[in-house]
């Protein structure tokens, strides 16, 4: 989500400067690649690049093709094949052993349904959304409809397909993506068969840190680099200050019983208890367990968490098995962390792993594709 935010910010600046722009999107991948479908890069006519569609090997050639698309005013689909000797001669040299399809769309600021308008709405609201992008793998040099439909979880719909029948099918798949929380590819019959990239886009992770000690400062800074929305809460007025946490979206001075009414909580919200105050953490934990957020991390040794749970049990708040599953204490991955910065890295890595439904192990020991589970690599009709 941070990359999309930066792309939207850059687009506004280019508009202010009167510059033409084009959006390059990875829409389809066969085999391995550095970036997966949904990776985007905004290109200005002066050659300014925001975002990335590869590890740096595609950007130069994509810039040239994006400038051509700006002049022609029509979307184009570009194919890069790492197994093609011609690509090596061009200096692309991907080294990923895959085929990458990039859709390049010139942006018409007068068109209210251009892809940047959809992205602006997405980043301005903390809501899950789905973008539907149509392209033809069968006829790469033909007409490419491009990004044409946007739907949010609260029912906001923008754009439409080239036909009523196609629009109905696209809308159905978009609603399914919202319900399942997953992207997919679909095929649609047309003169030249169209592939639809049904892209599910959740909001960024919202991190609520209870505690404003010095050890929280590097954690909030790292979360900001990741593009997460961060709130810092503490009962001590001399600790919970915007000056100490300039990268936090919210800094609150609050008692435990008043915290939850001051922060927005959804399916992408994680809580960290880092106050170093046992009674504050106990009160927060009691309140949080009734809400069942996806992640509650408790800083400190395992004995501390056991004591907290024992006291909750004794005071009439027994934990269910489901509630125990969302508790992480000691919080963080086993990285051998010692310093505040290392602990921050460990904790944020664990939160990312939990929200990605991963175990956080070594990639070299992973038997499946690194990106498996995020989106199918091929349209359903092409999987045979």
Short mmCIF file of C-alpha atoms in Angstrom, two decimals:
data_model
loop_
_atom_site.label_atom_id
_atom_site.label_comp_id
_atom_site.label_asym_id
_atom_site.label_seq_id
_atom_site.Cartn_x
_atom_site.Cartn_y
_atom_site.Cartn_z
CA UNK A 1 0.00 0.00 0.00
CA UNK A 2 2.90 2.38 0.67
CA UNK A 3 4.03 2.09 -2.95
CA UNK A 4 0.54 3.02 -4.12
CA UNK A 5 0.51 6.00 -1.76
CA UNK A 6 3.81 7.19 -3.21
CA UNK A 7 2.51 6.72 -6.75
CA UNK A 8 -0.60 8.79 -5.99
CA UNK A 9 1.52 11.53 -4.37
CA UNK A 10 3.85 11.62 -7.39
CA UNK A 11 0.89 11.76 -9.77
CA UNK A 12 -0.49 14.84 -8.02
CA UNK A 13 2.91 16.51 -8.30
CA UNK A 14 3.20 15.70 -12.01
CA UNK A 15 -0.31 17.06 -12.55
CA UNK A 16 0.68 20.24 -10.75
CA UNK A 17 3.70 20.56 -13.05
CA UNK A 18 1.60 19.88 -16.16
CA UNK A 19 3.40 16.65 -17.05
CA UNK A 20 1.97 13.68 -18.92
CA UNK A 21 2.10 10.34 -17.12
CA UNK A 22 1.60 6.63 -17.74
CA UNK A 23 1.05 3.74 -15.35
CA UNK A 24 2.95 0.48 -15.87
CA UNK A 25 1.45 -2.57 -14.12
CA UNK A 26 2.63 -6.16 -13.90
CA UNK A 27 -0.56 -7.95 -14.94
CA UNK A 28 0.59 -11.49 -15.61
CA UNK A 29 3.61 -13.67 -14.79
CA UNK A 30 4.54 -17.16 -15.93
CA UNK A 31 7.34 -18.72 -13.91
CA UNK A 32 9.58 -16.61 -11.66
CA UNK A 33 9.93 -12.85 -11.47
CA UNK A 34 11.14 -10.24 -9.00
CA UNK A 35 7.70 -8.58 -8.76
CA UNK A 36 4.31 -10.23 -8.94
CA UNK A 37 1.03 -9.17 -10.61
CA UNK A 38 -0.12 -5.87 -9.11
CA UNK A 39 3.32 -4.24 -8.96
CA UNK A 40 3.09 -0.73 -10.40
CA UNK A 41 5.29 2.10 -11.59
CA UNK A 42 4.24 5.64 -12.53
CA UNK A 43 6.24 7.23 -15.35
CA UNK A 44 6.31 10.94 -16.17
CA UNK A 45 7.17 12.33 -19.61
CA UNK A 46 10.38 13.73 -18.09
CA UNK A 47 11.44 10.22 -17.07
CA UNK A 48 10.68 10.33 -13.35
CA UNK A 49 9.84 6.86 -12.02
CA UNK A 50 7.79 6.10 -8.89
CA UNK A 51 7.30 2.51 -7.79
CA UNK A 52 8.88 -0.53 -9.41
CA UNK A 53 7.91 -3.37 -11.74
CA UNK A 54 11.16 -5.33 -11.36
CA UNK A 55 14.46 -5.26 -9.52
CA UNK A 56 15.64 -2.50 -11.85
CA UNK A 57 16.16 -4.45 -15.07
CA UNK A 58 12.85 -3.61 -16.77
CA UNK A 59 12.43 0.01 -15.79
CA UNK A 60 14.60 1.52 -18.53
CA UNK A 61 12.85 -0.25 -21.38
CA UNK A 62 9.44 0.31 -19.79
CA UNK A 63 10.20 4.04 -19.60
CA UNK A 64 10.78 4.15 -23.35
CA UNK A 65 7.56 2.26 -24.06
CA UNK A 66 5.60 4.39 -21.58
CA UNK A 67 6.68 7.57 -23.37
CA UNK A 68 5.50 6.04 -26.65
CA UNK A 69 2.13 5.18 -25.04
CA UNK A 70 1.78 8.81 -23.87
CA UNK A 71 2.27 10.02 -27.44
CA UNK A 72 -0.10 7.44 -28.94
CA UNK A 73 -2.68 7.78 -26.15
CA UNK A 74 -3.53 4.07 -26.05
CA UNK A 75 -2.69 1.26 -23.60
CA UNK A 76 -0.17 -1.37 -24.67
CA UNK A 77 0.83 -4.81 -23.40
CA UNK A 78 4.57 -5.52 -23.29
CA UNK A 79 6.02 -9.00 -22.90
CA UNK A 80 9.44 -9.72 -21.40
CA UNK A 81 10.68 -13.30 -21.76
CA UNK A 82 13.81 -14.20 -19.77
CA UNK A 83 14.30 -17.25 -21.96
CA UNK A 84 14.26 -15.11 -25.12
CA UNK A 85 17.75 -14.25 -26.44
CA UNK A 86 16.40 -10.99 -27.90
CA UNK A 87 15.60 -9.70 -24.43
CA UNK A 88 19.19 -10.36 -23.37
CA UNK A 89 20.43 -8.47 -26.43
CA UNK A 90 18.25 -5.53 -25.42
CA UNK A 91 19.96 -5.45 -22.04
CA UNK A 92 16.92 -6.54 -20.07
CA UNK A 93 18.67 -9.53 -18.50
CA UNK A 94 15.98 -10.40 -15.94
CA UNK A 95 17.63 -13.53 -14.60
CA UNK A 96 14.32 -14.72 -13.11
CA UNK A 97 13.43 -17.52 -15.55
CA UNK A 98 9.95 -16.25 -16.25
CA UNK A 99 7.69 -14.36 -18.62
CA UNK A 100 6.40 -10.97 -17.43
CA UNK A 101 3.55 -9.05 -19.05
CA UNK A 102 3.43 -5.32 -18.36
CA UNK A 103 0.36 -3.24 -19.16
CA UNK A 104 1.20 0.40 -19.87
CA UNK A 105 -1.70 2.85 -19.62
CA UNK A 106 -1.35 6.54 -20.50
CA UNK A 107 -3.26 8.60 -17.95
CA UNK A 108 -5.93 11.00 -19.19
CA UNK A 109 -6.65 13.36 -16.25
CA UNK A 110 -9.95 14.36 -17.92
CA UNK A 111 -11.22 10.77 -17.70
CA UNK A 112 -12.84 10.19 -14.28
CA UNK A 113 -12.37 6.44 -14.76
CA UNK A 114 -8.63 6.46 -15.35
CA UNK A 115 -6.64 4.06 -13.13
CA UNK A 116 -5.07 6.86 -11.08
CA UNK A 117 -8.53 8.05 -10.06
CA UNK A 118 -9.27 4.56 -8.72
CA UNK A 119 -5.95 4.42 -6.86
CA UNK A 120 -6.53 7.85 -5.33
CA UNK A 121 -9.82 6.69 -3.88
CA UNK A 122 -8.26 3.46 -2.61
CA UNK A 123 -5.44 5.11 -0.65
CA UNK A 124 -7.69 7.85 0.75
CA UNK A 125 -10.03 5.37 2.47
CA UNK A 126 -9.15 2.61 4.94
CA UNK A 127 -11.18 0.04 3.05
CA UNK A 128 -10.39 -3.11 1.10
CA UNK A 129 -10.88 -2.73 -2.62
CA UNK A 130 -10.72 -4.66 -5.88
CA UNK A 131 -9.32 -3.46 -9.20
CA UNK A 132 -10.26 -5.29 -12.39
CA UNK A 133 -7.81 -4.99 -15.28
CA UNK A 134 -8.56 -6.46 -18.72
CA UNK A 135 -5.93 -7.37 -21.30
CA UNK A 136 -5.47 -9.77 -24.19
CA UNK A 137 -2.57 -12.21 -24.07
CA UNK A 138 -3.84 -13.70 -27.33
CA UNK A 139 -3.61 -10.39 -29.21
CA UNK A 140 -0.90 -8.35 -27.50
CA UNK A 141 -0.75 -5.80 -30.31
CA UNK A 142 -4.52 -5.32 -30.34
CA UNK A 143 -6.79 -3.24 -28.15
CA UNK A 144 -6.11 -3.52 -24.41
CA UNK A 145 -9.09 -2.36 -22.30
CA UNK A 146 -6.87 -1.84 -19.24
CA UNK A 147 -7.98 -1.00 -15.70
CA UNK A 148 -11.73 -0.54 -15.96
CA UNK A 149 -13.52 -1.39 -12.69
CA UNK A 150 -13.03 -0.56 -9.02
CA UNK A 151 -15.11 -1.87 -6.12
CA UNK A 152 -14.73 -1.32 -2.36
CA UNK A 153 -15.96 -3.40 0.58
CA UNK A 154 -18.52 -0.73 1.46
CA UNK A 155 -20.08 -0.88 -2.00
CA UNK A 156 -18.45 2.04 -3.81
CA UNK A 157 -18.27 1.15 -7.51
CA UNK A 158 -16.40 3.09 -10.19
CA UNK A 159 -15.85 2.42 -13.86
CA UNK A 160 -17.34 -0.26 -16.11
CA UNK A 161 -16.46 -2.87 -18.72
CA UNK A 162 -16.82 -2.37 -22.49
CA UNK A 163 -20.16 -4.24 -22.46
CA UNK A 164 -23.06 -4.74 -20.04
CA UNK A 165 -22.65 -8.52 -20.01
CA UNK A 166 -18.92 -8.32 -19.34
CA UNK A 167 -19.45 -5.68 -16.68
CA UNK A 168 -21.86 -7.99 -14.82
CA UNK A 169 -19.34 -10.84 -14.86
CA UNK A 170 -16.51 -8.58 -13.74
CA UNK A 171 -18.57 -7.21 -10.89
CA UNK A 172 -19.43 -10.73 -9.74
CA UNK A 173 -15.76 -11.74 -9.66
CA UNK A 174 -14.84 -8.51 -7.87
CA UNK A 175 -17.40 -9.20 -5.14
CA UNK A 176 -16.05 -12.74 -4.77
CA UNK A 177 -12.53 -11.37 -4.39
CA UNK A 178 -13.71 -9.09 -1.59
CA UNK A 179 -15.44 -11.96 0.18
CA UNK A 180 -12.48 -14.32 -0.17
CA UNK A 181 -9.79 -11.69 0.40
CA UNK A 182 -7.76 -12.98 -2.55
CA UNK A 183 -6.79 -12.01 -6.09
CA UNK A 184 -7.41 -14.22 -9.12
CA UNK A 185 -7.33 -14.38 -12.89
CA UNK A 186 -10.43 -14.95 -14.99
CA UNK A 187 -10.95 -15.39 -18.72
CA UNK A 188 -13.72 -13.66 -20.63
CA UNK A 189 -14.86 -14.55 -24.16
CA UNK A 190 -14.44 -11.81 -26.73
CA UNK A 191 -13.24 -11.39 -30.33
CA UNK A 192 -9.79 -11.97 -28.87
CA UNK A 193 -10.08 -13.73 -25.52
CA UNK A 194 -9.61 -11.31 -22.61
CA UNK A 195 -7.86 -12.06 -19.35
CA UNK A 196 -9.11 -10.29 -16.24
CA UNK A 197 -6.76 -9.62 -13.35
CA UNK A 198 -9.12 -9.43 -10.35
CA UNK A 199 -6.85 -7.74 -7.82
CA UNK A 200 -7.73 -7.72 -4.14
CA UNK A 201 -6.11 -4.79 -2.30
CA UNK A 202 -6.39 -4.74 1.50
CA UNK A 203 -5.60 -1.61 3.52
CA UNK A 204 -2.16 -1.30 5.07
CA UNK A 205 -1.60 -2.84 8.50
CA UNK A 206 -2.70 -0.62 11.38
CA UNK A 207 -0.38 -0.96 14.38
CA UNK A 208 -1.45 0.22 17.83
CA UNK A 209 1.48 0.29 20.26
CA UNK A 210 0.60 0.58 23.93
CA UNK A 211 3.77 2.06 25.37
CA UNK A 212 5.87 5.09 24.51
CA UNK A 213 9.25 4.16 25.92
CA UNK A 214 12.53 4.58 24.07
CA UNK A 215 12.34 1.01 22.75
CA UNK A 216 9.15 1.89 20.86
CA UNK A 217 10.80 4.69 18.87
CA UNK A 218 12.74 2.51 16.37
CA UNK A 219 9.71 0.23 16.00
CA UNK A 220 7.43 3.11 14.99
CA UNK A 221 10.08 4.43 12.60
CA UNK A 222 10.42 1.04 10.90
CA UNK A 223 6.64 0.67 10.68
CA UNK A 224 6.52 4.02 8.91
CA UNK A 225 9.08 2.78 6.37
CA UNK A 226 6.78 -0.18 5.71
CA UNK A 227 3.85 2.18 5.15
CA UNK A 228 1.87 0.98 8.16
CA UNK A 229 -0.58 3.23 10.00
CA UNK A 230 0.79 3.58 13.53
CA UNK A 231 -0.79 4.81 16.78
CA UNK A 232 1.19 5.18 20.02
CA UNK A 233 -0.67 5.14 23.35
CA UNK A 234 0.62 5.70 26.86
CA UNK A 235 -0.64 7.07 30.15
CA UNK A 236 2.49 9.19 30.65
CA UNK A 237 2.20 12.67 29.15
CA UNK A 238 5.96 13.24 29.08
CA UNK A 239 6.47 10.06 27.00
CA UNK A 240 3.53 10.10 24.59
CA UNK A 241 4.42 13.21 22.58
CA UNK A 242 4.43 13.90 18.81
CA UNK A 243 8.01 15.14 19.14
CA UNK A 244 9.16 11.69 20.25
CA UNK A 245 7.11 9.91 17.58
CA UNK A 246 7.00 12.18 14.50
CA UNK A 247 6.25 9.28 12.12
CA UNK A 248 3.19 8.03 14.06
CA UNK A 249 -0.25 8.96 12.71
CA UNK A 250 -1.63 9.21 16.27
CA UNK A 251 -0.02 9.80 19.66
CA UNK A 252 -2.49 9.45 22.53
CA UNK A 253 -2.29 10.01 26.28
CA UNK A 254 -4.88 7.67 27.69
CA UNK A 255 -5.88 5.28 30.43
CA UNK A 256 -6.40 1.67 29.29
CA UNK A 257 -10.21 1.82 29.48
CA UNK A 258 -10.31 4.80 27.09
CA UNK A 259 -7.89 3.59 24.43
CA UNK A 260 -10.19 1.51 22.23
CA UNK A 261 -12.70 4.31 21.72
CA UNK A 262 -9.91 6.48 20.26
CA UNK A 263 -8.49 4.09 17.65
CA UNK A 264 -10.04 2.49 14.60
CA UNK A 265 -9.98 -1.31 14.75
CA UNK A 266 -10.52 -3.64 11.80
CA UNK A 267 -9.32 -6.96 10.37
CA UNK A 268 -5.91 -5.41 9.61
CA UNK A 269 -5.18 -4.05 13.11
CA UNK A 270 -2.37 -5.39 15.31
CA UNK A 271 -1.79 -4.48 18.96
CA UNK A 272 1.49 -4.45 20.87
CA UNK A 273 1.66 -4.23 24.67
CA UNK A 274 5.00 -2.56 25.41
CA UNK A 275 4.31 -0.26 28.37
CA UNK A 276 6.61 -2.07 30.84
CA UNK A 277 3.71 -1.46 33.24
CA UNK A 278 2.11 -4.73 34.31
CA UNK A 279 -1.23 -3.26 35.40
CA UNK A 280 -1.60 -1.20 32.21
CA UNK A 281 -0.87 -4.25 30.06
CA UNK A 282 -3.30 -6.36 32.10
CA UNK A 283 -6.13 -3.85 31.67
CA UNK A 284 -5.43 -3.50 27.93
CA UNK A 285 -5.30 -7.26 27.45
CA UNK A 286 -8.64 -7.74 29.21
CA UNK A 287 -10.26 -5.15 26.92
CA UNK A 288 -8.63 -6.43 23.73
CA UNK A 289 -9.61 -10.06 24.15
CA UNK A 290 -13.29 -9.15 23.84
CA UNK A 291 -12.60 -7.65 20.38
CA UNK A 292 -10.55 -10.55 19.01
CA UNK A 293 -8.10 -8.58 16.79
CA UNK A 294 -5.86 -10.64 14.48
CA UNK A 295 -2.72 -10.05 16.56
CA UNK A 296 -1.90 -9.13 20.16
CA UNK A 297 1.82 -9.08 20.97
CA UNK A 298 3.05 -8.95 24.56
CA UNK A 299 6.62 -7.77 25.15
CA UNK A 300 8.56 -9.54 27.87
CA UNK A 301 9.34 -13.07 29.03
CA UNK A 302 6.90 -15.95 28.76
CA UNK A 303 6.43 -15.90 32.54
CA UNK A 304 4.94 -12.42 32.29
CA UNK A 305 2.29 -13.58 29.81
CA UNK A 306 1.52 -16.63 31.92
CA UNK A 307 1.04 -14.40 34.96
CA UNK A 308 -1.26 -12.10 32.96
CA UNK A 309 -3.36 -15.03 31.80
CA UNK A 310 -3.51 -16.55 35.27
CA UNK A 311 -4.76 -13.27 36.71
CA UNK A 312 -7.38 -12.94 33.99
CA UNK A 313 -8.53 -16.47 34.77
CA UNK A 314 -8.73 -15.73 38.50
CA UNK A 315 -10.78 -12.57 37.91
CA UNK A 316 -13.37 -14.32 35.77
CA UNK A 317 -11.93 -13.81 32.28
CA UNK A 318 -10.97 -17.28 31.03
CA UNK A 319 -9.44 -17.53 27.56
CA UNK A 320 -10.86 -19.60 24.75
CA UNK A 321 -8.62 -21.54 22.38
CA UNK A 322 -9.35 -18.97 19.64
CA UNK A 323 -8.25 -16.13 21.91
CA UNK A 324 -5.01 -17.92 22.74
CA UNK A 325 -4.22 -18.21 19.02
CA UNK A 326 -4.09 -14.44 18.57
CA UNK A 327 -1.74 -13.95 21.55
CA UNK A 328 1.98 -13.74 20.81
CA UNK A 329 4.21 -13.61 23.85
CA UNK A 330 7.09 -13.20 23.91
CA UNK A 331 6.34 -11.16 20.81
CA UNK A 332 8.62 -11.42 17.79
CA UNK A 333 10.44 -13.96 15.64
CA UNK A 334 13.44 -15.85 16.99
CA UNK A 335 16.20 -13.72 15.43
CA UNK A 336 18.48 -13.50 18.45
CA UNK A 337 17.45 -9.85 18.86
CA UNK A 338 19.04 -7.87 21.71
CA UNK A 339 18.92 -4.14 20.93
CA UNK A 340 15.76 -2.05 20.55
CA UNK A 341 16.27 -1.90 16.81
CA UNK A 342 16.74 -5.66 16.51
CA UNK A 343 13.69 -6.31 18.68
CA UNK A 344 11.68 -3.95 16.48
CA UNK A 345 12.78 -5.90 13.40
CA UNK A 346 11.83 -9.18 15.09
CA UNK A 347 8.39 -7.95 16.15
CA UNK A 348 7.46 -6.32 12.85
CA UNK A 349 8.61 -9.40 10.95
CA UNK A 350 6.34 -11.59 13.06
CA UNK A 351 3.35 -9.31 12.52
CA UNK A 352 3.97 -9.35 8.76
CA UNK A 353 4.24 -13.16 8.83
CA UNK A 354 0.97 -13.49 10.76
CA UNK A 355 -0.95 -11.23 8.37
CA UNK A 356 0.55 -13.11 5.40
CA UNK A 357 -0.27 -16.48 7.00
CA UNK A 358 3.37 -17.54 6.88
CA UNK A 359 5.63 -19.22 9.44
CA UNK A 360 8.59 -16.87 9.08
CA UNK A 361 11.16 -19.58 8.31
CA UNK A 362 14.10 -19.64 5.91
CA UNK A 363 13.07 -19.17 2.26
CA UNK A 364 15.68 -21.75 1.19
CA UNK A 365 13.70 -24.40 3.06
CA UNK A 366 10.35 -23.47 1.49
CA UNK A 367 9.16 -26.22 -0.85
CA UNK A 368 6.49 -24.10 -2.58
CA UNK A 369 6.93 -20.99 -4.69
CA UNK A 370 7.91 -17.94 -2.63
CA UNK A 371 4.80 -16.12 -3.84
CA UNK A 372 2.39 -19.06 -3.81
CA UNK A 373 -0.98 -18.31 -2.27
CA UNK A 374 -1.05 -14.64 -3.29
CA UNK A 375 -2.54 -15.07 -6.76
CA UNK A 376 -2.66 -17.77 -9.39
CA UNK A 377 0.20 -17.51 -11.86
CA UNK A 378 -2.07 -18.32 -14.84
CA UNK A 379 -5.68 -17.72 -15.79
CA UNK A 380 -7.92 -20.69 -15.01
CA UNK A 381 -8.40 -21.46 -18.68
CA UNK A 382 -4.65 -21.66 -19.25
CA UNK A 383 -3.84 -24.04 -16.38
CA UNK A 384 -4.42 -27.25 -18.30
#
